mmCIF file of C-alpha atoms in Angstrom:
data_model
loop_
_atom_site.group_PDB
_atom_site.id
_atom_site.type_symbol
_atom_site.label_atom_id
_atom_site.label_comp_id
_atom_site.label_asym_id
_atom_site.label_seq_id
_atom_site.Cartn_x
_atom_site.Cartn_y
_atom_site.Cartn_z
ATOM 1 C CA MET E 1 55.263 -6.485 39.721
ATOM 2 C CA SER E 2 54.489 -10.154 39.279
ATOM 3 C CA SER E 3 57.112 -12.779 39.885
ATOM 4 C CA THR E 4 57.957 -16.135 38.389
ATOM 5 C CA THR E 5 57.541 -18.994 40.826
ATOM 6 C CA VAL E 6 59.742 -22.061 40.332
ATOM 7 C CA ASN E 7 59.539 -25.060 42.649
ATOM 8 C CA PHE E 8 62.331 -27.620 42.809
ATOM 9 C CA GLU E 9 61.956 -31.298 43.580
ATOM 10 C CA ILE E 10 64.710 -33.910 43.597
ATOM 11 C CA VAL E 11 63.810 -37.071 41.664
ATOM 12 C CA PRO E 12 65.905 -40.066 40.461
ATOM 13 C CA TYR E 13 64.562 -39.905 36.907
ATOM 14 C CA GLU E 14 66.900 -40.406 33.932
ATOM 15 C CA LEU E 15 64.575 -42.147 31.511
ATOM 16 C CA ILE E 16 64.175 -39.161 29.204
ATOM 17 C CA ASP E 17 67.945 -39.123 28.642
ATOM 18 C CA GLN E 18 67.855 -42.842 27.859
ATOM 19 C CA LEU E 19 65.178 -42.452 25.215
ATOM 20 C CA SER E 20 66.709 -39.333 23.672
ATOM 21 C CA LYS E 21 69.432 -41.471 22.081
ATOM 22 C CA HIS E 22 66.868 -43.065 19.767
ATOM 23 C CA PRO E 23 64.909 -40.996 17.210
ATOM 24 C CA ASN E 24 61.124 -41.312 17.592
ATOM 25 C CA ALA E 25 61.521 -43.247 20.841
ATOM 26 C CA ASP E 26 58.636 -41.361 22.453
ATOM 27 C CA TYR E 27 56.372 -42.323 19.565
ATOM 28 C CA TYR E 28 57.572 -45.931 19.768
ATOM 29 C CA ALA E 29 56.704 -46.098 23.469
ATOM 30 C CA LYS E 30 53.314 -44.505 22.902
ATOM 31 C CA ILE E 31 52.301 -46.757 19.993
ATOM 32 C CA THR E 32 53.531 -49.989 21.563
ATOM 33 C CA SER E 33 51.593 -49.205 24.730
ATOM 34 C CA MET E 34 48.474 -48.243 22.774
ATOM 35 C CA CYS E 35 48.644 -51.536 20.876
ATOM 36 C CA GLY E 36 49.888 -53.743 23.681
ATOM 37 C CA CYS E 37 47.817 -52.848 26.744
ATOM 38 C CA ASN E 38 44.132 -53.016 27.541
ATOM 39 C CA ARG E 39 42.556 -49.575 27.623
ATOM 40 C CA ASN E 40 41.637 -49.835 31.289
ATOM 41 C CA SER E 41 45.009 -51.332 32.273
ATOM 42 C CA PRO E 42 47.667 -48.816 31.180
ATOM 43 C CA PRO E 43 51.293 -49.616 31.957
ATOM 44 C CA ASP E 44 53.303 -48.175 34.821
ATOM 45 C CA TRP E 45 54.685 -45.415 32.624
ATOM 46 C CA PRO E 46 58.174 -44.887 34.142
ATOM 47 C CA LYS E 47 58.732 -48.641 34.272
ATOM 48 C CA TYR E 48 57.442 -49.060 30.728
ATOM 49 C CA ILE E 49 59.675 -46.260 29.416
ATOM 50 C CA ALA E 50 62.648 -47.966 31.059
ATOM 51 C CA GLU E 51 61.752 -51.268 29.388
ATOM 52 C CA CYS E 52 61.473 -49.549 25.998
ATOM 53 C CA ALA E 53 64.829 -47.833 26.497
ATOM 54 C CA ASP E 54 66.491 -51.131 27.431
ATOM 55 C CA MET E 55 65.016 -52.856 24.384
ATOM 56 C CA LEU E 56 66.233 -50.124 22.044
ATOM 57 C CA ASP E 57 69.677 -50.106 23.659
ATOM 58 C CA GLU E 58 70.206 -53.861 23.604
ATOM 59 C CA LEU E 59 68.887 -54.905 20.186
ATOM 60 C CA ASP E 60 69.454 -53.165 16.886
ATOM 61 C CA GLU E 61 67.647 -53.699 13.601
ATOM 62 C CA ASN E 62 69.973 -56.468 12.409
ATOM 63 C CA ASP E 63 69.702 -58.413 15.665
ATOM 64 C CA ILE E 64 65.917 -58.406 15.640
ATOM 65 C CA GLU E 65 65.695 -59.294 11.971
ATOM 66 C CA PHE E 66 67.997 -62.282 12.596
ATOM 67 C CA PHE E 67 65.890 -63.483 15.532
ATOM 68 C CA ALA E 68 62.751 -63.146 13.418
ATOM 69 C CA GLU E 69 63.700 -64.412 9.977
ATOM 70 C CA ASP E 70 66.351 -66.970 10.924
ATOM 71 C CA LEU E 71 65.186 -68.175 14.334
ATOM 72 C CA LEU E 72 61.455 -67.528 13.768
ATOM 73 C CA MET E 73 60.975 -65.971 17.204
ATOM 74 C CA PRO E 74 57.429 -64.550 17.558
ATOM 75 C CA ASP E 75 58.524 -61.690 19.824
ATOM 76 C CA ALA E 76 61.087 -60.611 17.250
ATOM 77 C CA PHE E 77 58.477 -60.376 14.477
ATOM 78 C CA LEU E 78 56.335 -58.270 16.802
ATOM 79 C CA GLU E 79 59.184 -55.958 17.804
ATOM 80 C CA MET E 80 60.344 -55.452 14.229
ATOM 81 C CA GLY E 81 56.805 -54.632 13.160
ATOM 82 C CA PHE E 82 56.479 -51.872 15.734
ATOM 83 C CA ARG E 83 59.865 -50.454 14.827
ATOM 84 C CA TYR E 84 58.848 -50.178 11.181
ATOM 85 C CA LEU E 85 55.548 -48.617 12.247
ATOM 86 C CA THR E 86 57.228 -45.932 14.366
ATOM 87 C CA ALA E 87 60.511 -45.415 12.478
ATOM 88 C CA CYS E 88 62.363 -46.096 15.713
ATOM 89 C CA GLY E 89 65.399 -48.349 15.787
ATOM 90 C CA VAL E 90 65.205 -48.975 12.038
ATOM 91 C CA SER E 91 66.503 -47.134 9.003
ATOM 92 C CA THR E 92 63.100 -46.213 7.580
ATOM 93 C CA PHE E 93 59.401 -45.817 8.326
ATOM 94 C CA SER E 94 57.246 -48.341 6.476
ATOM 95 C CA VAL E 95 53.606 -49.259 7.083
ATOM 96 C CA GLU E 96 53.821 -52.218 4.721
ATOM 97 C CA GLY E 97 57.115 -53.225 6.323
ATOM 98 C CA ALA E 98 55.315 -53.358 9.656
ATOM 99 C CA LEU E 99 52.538 -55.487 8.174
ATOM 100 C CA TYR E 100 55.133 -57.773 6.592
ATOM 101 C CA MET E 101 56.430 -58.470 10.109
ATOM 102 C CA PHE E 102 52.982 -58.784 11.695
ATOM 103 C CA ASP E 103 51.721 -61.204 9.007
ATOM 104 C CA PRO E 104 53.613 -64.262 10.352
ATOM 105 C CA LEU E 105 51.750 -63.783 13.647
ATOM 106 C CA THR E 106 48.318 -62.851 12.339
ATOM 107 C CA ASP E 107 47.564 -64.158 8.869
ATOM 108 C CA GLU E 108 48.636 -67.512 7.462
ATOM 109 C CA LEU E 109 47.148 -66.689 4.048
ATOM 110 C CA ARG E 110 49.153 -63.489 3.648
ATOM 111 C CA THR E 111 52.624 -64.735 4.513
ATOM 112 C CA ASP E 112 54.975 -67.392 3.223
ATOM 113 C CA PHE E 113 54.304 -70.780 4.819
ATOM 114 C CA ASP E 114 57.869 -71.017 6.146
ATOM 115 C CA ARG E 115 57.524 -67.674 8.008
ATOM 116 C CA TYR E 116 54.194 -68.307 9.721
ATOM 117 C CA VAL E 117 54.496 -68.694 13.514
ATOM 118 C CA GLY E 118 50.943 -67.828 14.547
ATOM 119 C CA ASP E 119 50.209 -71.460 15.391
ATOM 120 C CA THR E 120 52.936 -71.540 18.044
ATOM 121 C CA ALA E 121 53.085 -67.923 19.233
ATOM 122 C CA PRO E 122 51.559 -67.011 22.620
ATOM 123 C CA ASN E 123 48.121 -65.425 22.439
ATOM 124 C CA ASP E 124 49.300 -62.159 23.969
ATOM 125 C CA VAL E 125 51.936 -61.748 21.264
ATOM 126 C CA ARG E 126 49.410 -62.522 18.538
ATOM 127 C CA ALA E 127 46.918 -60.081 20.053
ATOM 128 C CA LYS E 128 49.473 -57.264 20.091
ATOM 129 C CA ALA E 129 50.345 -58.017 16.468
ATOM 130 C CA HIS E 130 46.664 -57.832 15.521
ATOM 131 C CA SER E 131 46.398 -54.422 17.193
ATOM 132 C CA GLY E 132 49.543 -53.277 15.405
ATOM 133 C CA ALA E 133 48.168 -54.501 12.081
ATOM 134 C CA ALA E 134 44.871 -52.724 12.783
ATOM 135 C CA LEU E 135 46.739 -49.445 13.247
ATOM 136 C CA ALA E 136 48.861 -49.998 10.134
ATOM 137 C CA TYR E 137 45.843 -50.678 7.924
ATOM 138 C CA TRP E 138 44.007 -47.742 9.507
ATOM 139 C CA ILE E 139 46.914 -45.466 8.565
ATOM 140 C CA GLU E 140 46.601 -46.679 4.979
ATOM 141 C CA PHE E 141 42.877 -46.013 4.970
ATOM 142 C CA SER E 142 43.336 -42.585 6.569
ATOM 143 C CA GLY E 143 45.594 -41.381 3.778
ATOM 144 C CA THR E 144 44.608 -40.379 0.280
ATOM 145 C CA ASP E 145 44.157 -42.541 -2.798
ATOM 146 C CA ALA E 146 47.405 -41.078 -4.109
ATOM 147 C CA ASP E 147 49.210 -42.091 -0.906
ATOM 148 C CA PHE E 148 47.880 -45.613 -1.272
ATOM 149 C CA GLU E 149 48.927 -45.996 -4.898
ATOM 150 C CA ASP E 150 52.245 -44.159 -4.761
ATOM 151 C CA THR E 151 53.461 -45.363 -1.377
ATOM 152 C CA TYR E 152 51.670 -48.344 0.125
ATOM 153 C CA LEU E 153 51.211 -50.381 -3.051
ATOM 154 C CA VAL E 154 54.853 -49.759 -3.962
ATOM 155 C CA GLU E 155 55.955 -50.902 -0.503
ATOM 156 C CA ARG E 156 53.637 -53.895 -0.681
ATOM 157 C CA ASP E 157 55.244 -54.968 -3.922
ATOM 158 C CA TYR E 158 58.728 -54.424 -2.469
ATOM 159 C CA PHE E 159 58.039 -56.698 0.501
ATOM 160 C CA GLY E 160 56.165 -59.201 -1.656
ATOM 161 C CA ARG E 161 53.135 -59.249 0.608
ATOM 162 C CA LEU E 162 50.364 -61.576 -0.520
ATOM 163 C CA VAL E 163 47.318 -59.338 -0.079
ATOM 164 C CA ASP E 164 44.078 -59.760 -2.007
ATOM 165 C CA ASP E 165 41.305 -57.223 -1.590
ATOM 166 C CA PRO E 166 38.885 -58.674 0.997
ATOM 167 C CA GLU E 167 35.320 -59.087 -0.193
ATOM 168 C CA GLY E 168 36.327 -57.575 -3.525
ATOM 169 C CA PHE E 169 37.239 -54.208 -1.964
ATOM 170 C CA GLU E 170 39.863 -52.095 -3.653
ATOM 171 C CA GLY E 171 42.455 -49.645 -2.409
ATOM 172 C CA ARG E 172 41.862 -47.859 0.864
ATOM 173 C CA LEU E 173 38.510 -49.565 1.486
ATOM 174 C CA GLY E 174 40.290 -52.893 1.570
ATOM 175 C CA SER E 175 42.654 -51.531 4.212
ATOM 176 C CA LEU E 176 39.669 -50.252 6.216
ATOM 177 C CA ILE E 177 38.057 -53.691 6.367
ATOM 178 C CA LEU E 178 41.353 -55.370 7.208
ATOM 179 C CA ALA E 179 41.915 -52.822 9.983
ATOM 180 C CA VAL E 180 38.612 -53.633 11.653
ATOM 181 C CA ARG E 181 39.127 -57.391 11.240
ATOM 182 C CA HIS E 182 42.461 -57.198 13.017
ATOM 183 C CA ALA E 183 40.948 -54.991 15.724
ATOM 184 C CA ASN E 184 38.254 -57.599 16.307
ATOM 185 C CA ALA E 185 40.826 -60.408 16.352
ATOM 186 C CA SER E 186 42.789 -58.566 19.031
ATOM 187 C CA VAL E 187 39.681 -58.310 21.223
ATOM 188 C CA VAL E 188 38.837 -61.990 20.660
ATOM 189 C CA LEU E 189 42.303 -62.873 21.958
ATOM 190 C CA GLY E 190 41.663 -60.842 25.105
ATOM 191 C CA LEU E 191 43.327 -57.540 24.211
ATOM 192 C CA ALA E 192 40.915 -54.601 24.016
ATOM 193 C CA SER E 193 43.694 -52.142 23.235
ATOM 194 C CA PRO E 194 43.054 -48.417 22.696
ATOM 195 C CA VAL E 195 43.996 -48.845 19.042
ATOM 196 C CA ALA E 196 41.606 -51.761 18.483
ATOM 197 C CA LEU E 197 38.756 -49.862 20.141
ATOM 198 C CA VAL E 198 39.421 -46.634 18.249
ATOM 199 C CA VAL E 199 39.571 -48.440 14.908
ATOM 200 C CA GLY E 200 36.315 -50.243 15.666
ATOM 201 C CA MET E 201 34.549 -47.118 16.873
ATOM 202 C CA SER E 202 35.735 -45.063 13.885
ATOM 203 C CA PHE E 203 34.599 -47.822 11.536
ATOM 204 C CA LYS E 204 31.141 -47.857 13.117
ATOM 205 C CA GLU E 205 30.865 -44.087 12.734
ATOM 206 C CA ALA E 206 31.931 -44.203 9.075
ATOM 207 C CA ALA E 207 29.500 -47.027 8.344
ATOM 208 C CA ALA E 208 26.628 -45.241 10.111
ATOM 209 C CA LYS E 209 27.353 -42.117 8.084
ATOM 210 C CA ALA E 210 27.071 -44.236 4.943
ATOM 211 C CA GLY E 211 23.763 -45.678 6.174
ATOM 212 C CA VAL E 212 24.990 -49.118 7.211
ATOM 213 C CA ASP E 213 24.299 -50.800 10.554
ATOM 214 C CA VAL E 214 27.401 -52.804 11.403
ATOM 215 C CA GLU E 215 25.897 -54.021 14.684
ATOM 216 C CA ARG E 216 24.311 -56.812 12.651
ATOM 217 C CA ALA E 217 27.697 -58.236 11.691
ATOM 218 C CA ARG E 218 27.902 -61.149 14.139
ATOM 219 C CA ASN E 219 31.577 -61.848 13.510
ATOM 220 C CA TYR E 220 32.415 -58.422 14.912
ATOM 221 C CA ARG E 221 30.296 -58.624 18.053
ATOM 222 C CA PRO E 222 33.289 -59.058 20.400
ATOM 223 C CA LEU E 223 34.563 -55.705 19.147
ATOM 224 C CA TRP E 224 31.153 -54.019 19.390
ATOM 225 C CA ARG E 225 30.738 -55.228 22.982
ATOM 226 C CA ALA E 226 34.212 -53.975 23.900
ATOM 227 C CA ILE E 227 33.401 -50.565 22.403
ATOM 228 C CA GLU E 228 30.173 -50.323 24.375
ATOM 229 C CA LYS E 229 32.035 -51.213 27.560
ATOM 230 C CA MET E 230 34.628 -48.541 26.773
ATOM 231 C CA LYS E 231 31.920 -45.898 26.329
ATOM 232 C CA GLN E 232 30.406 -46.777 29.688
ATOM 233 C CA GLU E 233 33.812 -46.594 31.366
ATOM 234 C CA MET E 234 34.606 -43.258 29.718
ATOM 235 C CA GLU E 235 31.336 -41.787 30.931
ATOM 236 C CA ALA E 236 32.216 -42.871 34.451
ATOM 237 C CA GLU E 237 35.717 -41.434 34.127
ATOM 238 C CA GLN E 238 34.398 -38.085 32.960
ATOM 239 C CA ARG E 239 32.476 -37.740 36.183
ATOM 240 C CA LYS E 240 35.683 -37.938 38.172
ATOM 241 C CA ASP E 241 38.075 -35.103 38.840
ATOM 242 C CA GLU E 242 40.012 -34.702 35.579
ATOM 243 C CA GLU E 243 42.689 -32.584 37.220
ATOM 244 C CA ARG E 244 43.939 -35.049 39.751
ATOM 245 C CA VAL E 245 47.633 -35.811 39.609
ATOM 246 C CA GLN E 246 48.330 -39.431 38.699
ATOM 247 C CA ALA E 247 51.488 -40.684 40.342
ATOM 248 C CA GLY E 248 54.028 -41.850 37.796
ATOM 249 C CA SER E 249 51.876 -40.765 34.858
ATOM 250 C CA PRO E 250 52.503 -37.061 34.118
ATOM 251 C CA TYR E 251 50.945 -35.294 31.173
ATOM 252 C CA ILE E 252 53.793 -34.866 28.701
ATOM 253 C CA CYS E 253 53.852 -32.568 25.676
ATOM 254 C CA SER E 254 53.796 -34.523 22.406
ATOM 255 C CA GLY E 255 55.986 -31.949 20.660
ATOM 256 C CA PRO E 256 59.253 -33.329 19.254
ATOM 257 C CA ASP E 257 62.018 -33.167 21.891
ATOM 258 C CA CYS E 258 59.936 -30.899 24.156
ATOM 259 C CA LYS E 259 59.435 -33.126 27.215
ATOM 260 C CA ILE E 260 57.623 -30.414 29.179
ATOM 261 C CA GLN E 261 55.244 -32.081 31.620
ATOM 262 C CA GLY E 262 52.010 -30.831 33.090
ATOM 263 C CA VAL E 263 51.094 -31.379 36.709
ATOM 264 C CA HIS E 264 47.453 -31.423 35.624
ATOM 265 C CA LYS E 265 45.770 -32.406 32.390
ATOM 266 C CA SER E 266 44.720 -28.791 31.791
ATOM 267 C CA ALA E 267 48.357 -27.756 31.260
ATOM 268 C CA MET E 268 48.358 -29.503 27.885
ATOM 269 C CA LYS E 269 45.904 -28.630 25.118
ATOM 270 C CA ALA E 270 44.580 -31.544 23.068
ATOM 271 C CA CYS E 271 44.556 -31.525 19.276
ATOM 272 C CA ALA E 272 41.110 -30.442 18.131
ATOM 273 C CA GLY E 273 41.235 -32.454 14.907
ATOM 274 C CA LYS E 274 39.546 -35.717 13.943
ATOM 275 C CA CYS E 275 42.290 -37.947 15.293
ATOM 276 C CA PRO E 276 41.098 -40.827 17.515
ATOM 277 C CA LEU E 277 40.569 -39.777 21.131
ATOM 278 C CA ALA E 278 42.800 -42.520 22.523
ATOM 279 C CA LEU E 279 45.665 -41.384 20.271
ATOM 280 C CA LYS E 280 45.011 -37.649 20.553
ATOM 281 C CA PRO E 281 48.226 -35.759 21.358
ATOM 282 C CA ARG E 282 48.480 -32.909 23.852
ATOM 283 C CA TYR E 283 50.764 -29.917 23.526
ATOM 284 C CA CYS E 284 52.176 -27.277 25.827
ATOM 285 C CA SER E 285 52.142 -24.657 23.064
ATOM 286 C CA LYS E 286 51.060 -23.975 19.514
ATOM 287 C CA GLU E 287 54.711 -24.067 18.478
ATOM 288 C CA CYS E 288 55.044 -27.701 19.552
ATOM 289 C CA GLN E 289 51.843 -28.574 17.725
ATOM 290 C CA ARG E 290 53.242 -27.155 14.470
ATOM 291 C CA LYS E 291 56.467 -29.133 14.864
ATOM 292 C CA ASP E 292 54.574 -32.379 15.503
ATOM 293 C CA TRP E 293 52.088 -31.921 12.646
ATOM 294 C CA PRO E 294 54.178 -33.660 9.912
ATOM 295 C CA GLN E 295 54.141 -36.869 11.994
ATOM 296 C CA HIS E 296 50.694 -36.524 13.527
ATOM 297 C CA LYS E 297 48.787 -35.685 10.352
ATOM 298 C CA MET E 298 48.788 -39.301 9.158
ATOM 299 C CA LEU E 299 46.362 -40.050 12.018
ATOM 300 C CA CYS E 300 44.577 -36.705 12.052
ATOM 301 C CA LYS E 301 44.087 -35.997 8.357
ATOM 302 C CA GLN E 302 41.706 -38.654 7.128
ATOM 303 C CA GLY E 303 41.307 -38.877 3.395
ATOM 304 C CA ARG E 304 37.899 -38.613 1.791
ATOM 305 C CA THR E 305 35.914 -41.744 1.051
ATOM 306 C CA ASP E 306 32.864 -41.719 -1.176
ATOM 307 C CA GLU E 307 30.004 -42.702 1.121
ATOM 308 C CA THR E 308 28.011 -44.362 -1.646
ATOM 309 C CA GLN E 309 31.025 -46.481 -2.539
ATOM 310 C CA LEU E 310 31.511 -47.429 1.107
ATOM 311 C CA ALA E 311 27.835 -48.316 1.557
ATOM 312 C CA GLU E 312 27.770 -50.483 -1.562
ATOM 313 C CA ALA E 313 30.913 -52.289 -0.463
ATOM 314 C CA LEU E 314 29.688 -52.959 3.064
ATOM 315 C CA THR E 315 26.353 -54.355 1.944
ATOM 316 C CA SER E 316 28.190 -57.392 0.648
ATOM 317 C CA PHE E 317 28.092 -58.705 4.205
ATOM 318 C CA LEU E 318 26.395 -56.017 6.327
ATOM 319 C CA GLN E 319 22.757 -54.938 6.409
ATOM 320 C CA PRO E 320 21.805 -51.370 5.372
ATOM 321 C CA VAL E 321 19.839 -49.133 7.741
ATOM 322 C CA ASP E 322 18.482 -46.661 5.220
ATOM 323 C CA ASP E 323 19.410 -44.847 2.055
ATOM 324 C CA THR E 324 20.298 -41.590 3.769
ATOM 325 C CA ALA E 325 23.867 -40.378 3.705
ATOM 326 C CA ASP E 326 25.262 -37.228 5.247
ATOM 327 C CA ALA E 327 27.114 -35.345 2.538
ATOM 328 C CA ASP E 328 29.127 -33.266 5.000
ATOM 329 C CA ASP E 329 32.692 -34.501 5.242
ATOM 330 C CA ALA E 330 35.015 -32.062 6.918
ATOM 331 C CA HIS E 331 38.477 -31.956 5.429
ATOM 332 C CA VAL E 332 41.559 -31.247 7.505
ATOM 333 C CA GLU E 333 44.045 -29.209 5.488
ATOM 334 C CA ASP E 334 47.802 -29.475 5.918
ATOM 335 C CA ASP E 335 47.955 -25.934 7.224
ATOM 336 C CA ASP E 336 45.134 -26.498 9.671
ATOM 337 C CA GLU E 337 46.642 -25.895 13.077
ATOM 338 C CA HIS E 338 43.481 -26.765 15.019
ATOM 339 C CA GLU E 339 43.074 -23.378 16.694
ATOM 340 C CA MET E 340 43.011 -23.908 20.423
ATOM 341 C CA TRP E 341 45.170 -21.091 21.713
ATOM 342 C CA GLY E 342 43.848 -17.644 22.487
ATOM 343 C CA ASP E 343 45.430 -14.607 20.857
ATOM 344 C CA GLY E 344 47.405 -12.154 22.905
ATOM 345 C CA LYS E 345 50.579 -12.025 24.916
ATOM 346 C CA THR E 346 51.521 -14.361 27.717
ATOM 347 C CA GLN E 347 50.578 -12.762 31.020
ATOM 348 C CA ARG E 348 52.334 -13.259 34.301
ATOM 349 C CA THR E 349 49.386 -14.741 36.094
ATOM 350 C CA PRO E 350 49.337 -18.191 37.673
ATOM 351 C CA GLY E 351 48.215 -20.835 35.226
ATOM 352 C CA PRO E 352 48.587 -24.575 34.630
ATOM 353 C CA ALA E 353 51.630 -26.038 36.353
ATOM 354 C CA ARG E 354 54.286 -27.288 33.926
ATOM 355 C CA ILE E 355 57.384 -29.347 34.575
ATOM 356 C CA ILE E 356 60.861 -29.659 33.083
ATOM 357 C CA GLU E 357 63.709 -31.850 34.260
ATOM 358 C CA VAL E 358 67.369 -30.833 34.340
ATOM 359 C CA PRO E 359 70.474 -32.570 35.700
ATOM 360 C CA ASP E 360 71.953 -31.378 38.989
ATOM 361 C CA ALA E 361 75.743 -31.558 38.874
ATOM 362 C CA GLN E 362 76.082 -31.659 42.652
ATOM 363 C CA SER E 363 73.797 -34.585 43.386
ATOM 364 C CA GLY E 364 73.989 -36.475 40.101
ATOM 365 C CA GLU E 365 70.219 -36.664 40.070
ATOM 366 C CA ASN E 366 67.635 -34.799 38.016
ATOM 367 C CA LEU E 367 65.818 -31.736 39.297
ATOM 368 C CA ARG E 368 62.138 -31.411 38.519
ATOM 369 C CA ILE E 369 61.276 -27.740 37.997
ATOM 370 C CA ILE E 370 57.624 -26.790 38.364
ATOM 371 C CA SER E 371 56.279 -23.395 37.336
ATOM 372 C CA THR E 372 52.792 -21.925 37.123
ATOM 373 C CA THR E 373 53.862 -18.642 35.492
ATOM 374 C CA MET E 374 56.623 -19.446 32.993
ATOM 375 C CA SER E 375 55.517 -20.016 29.423
ATOM 376 C CA PRO E 376 56.473 -23.271 27.626
ATOM 377 C CA ARG E 377 58.996 -21.335 25.508
ATOM 378 C CA GLU E 378 60.598 -19.832 28.613
ATOM 379 C CA MET E 379 60.822 -23.211 30.285
ATOM 380 C CA ARG E 380 62.482 -24.776 27.241
ATOM 381 C CA LYS E 381 64.995 -21.917 27.007
ATOM 382 C CA PHE E 382 65.670 -22.129 30.727
ATOM 383 C CA ARG E 383 66.355 -25.848 30.400
ATOM 384 C CA GLU E 384 68.654 -25.260 27.403
ATOM 385 C CA ARG E 385 70.637 -22.643 29.305
ATOM 386 C CA ILE E 386 71.102 -24.989 32.240
ATOM 387 C CA MET E 387 72.209 -27.810 29.942
ATOM 388 C CA LYS E 388 74.733 -25.459 28.309
ATOM 389 C CA GLY E 389 76.014 -24.213 31.649
ATOM 390 C CA GLU E 390 74.726 -20.690 31.100
ATOM 391 C CA ALA E 391 72.377 -20.850 34.064
ATOM 392 C CA THR E 392 72.447 -22.697 37.322
ATOM 393 C CA ALA E 393 69.457 -24.393 38.844
ATOM 394 C CA PRO E 394 69.665 -24.043 42.629
ATOM 395 C CA SER E 395 70.201 -27.256 44.510
ATOM 396 C CA PRO E 396 67.894 -28.059 47.427
ATOM 397 C CA PHE E 397 70.960 -29.133 49.446
#
């Protein structure tokens, strides 16, 4: 008969409880870090989570809007933009609302003259806003034409954003070009964020598929060089041991309210869809992937773009490579669950180590429970029972 092995470790870690008070706080922390840090300089995750929790606790939507619109504080415009983009700490999710807040930092032509603060804002704040704008425009491009017309154009009109189609582009193509311009601007200001690099790399792939060589676009060379550097670094990273434990940076399930952690990367399965690698979520189970799909699909389900239309648009300022276009364009359906889990029942054999955290009433600290044989569902239920007082986690004292 096999047994379930559970290890206990005492840790002073209450950050998950802090963030749980704010809906979408995990997503907020993830997106702000992906837009605000260089790819090869990730934040100290526990410290960063604490900073995010403090920010969300101390300032509500009205406070930040006052600091931005009335006091014209650059940091407030940036913070409000990310809250709109993640639906955290605000009443609604709005891509155009986020862009409306990023505009005063990034684009003098697309904001009212009395709101523009880009000429006085620090470069690091402007760079983060450019990365945020790149992600927002990429989300618009990644949707469907119906999404653009029925949602984003309506929001754009509501916020009164002054946006003309760049280079005569229309609809989602205009958002694509604006996304890559903001990504390049972020790199120029010294921030090669994961979002900026992913947008640039995805743009290059789409252009190549349409038969256009974007390497010849001189204005974008800072971005192209940063992408090439990223590829070289990723190749070097892949040669290292992928299963080493990184202190302070556990692998956490992206499922809503799951919080199960993996000791090693292999404990979490990555989404197998077309979402950008740097933003690719990992899940402890197929159940968590299903729950997260409504939020994740806006990055994973890229709408179709006619390649001929894209090629013709890009040739207004880019040089074509040839007239060949690959007609294959895989489509990710809403019910596509990105099969990555084997069929069959969970077996009681040692597998990837997973972690949950539960409060210990005796010590006042949190207990970190590590198991190599419990399934994600069992670990969640075990945690729920402890939280409800139906089970008792043994104290190490």
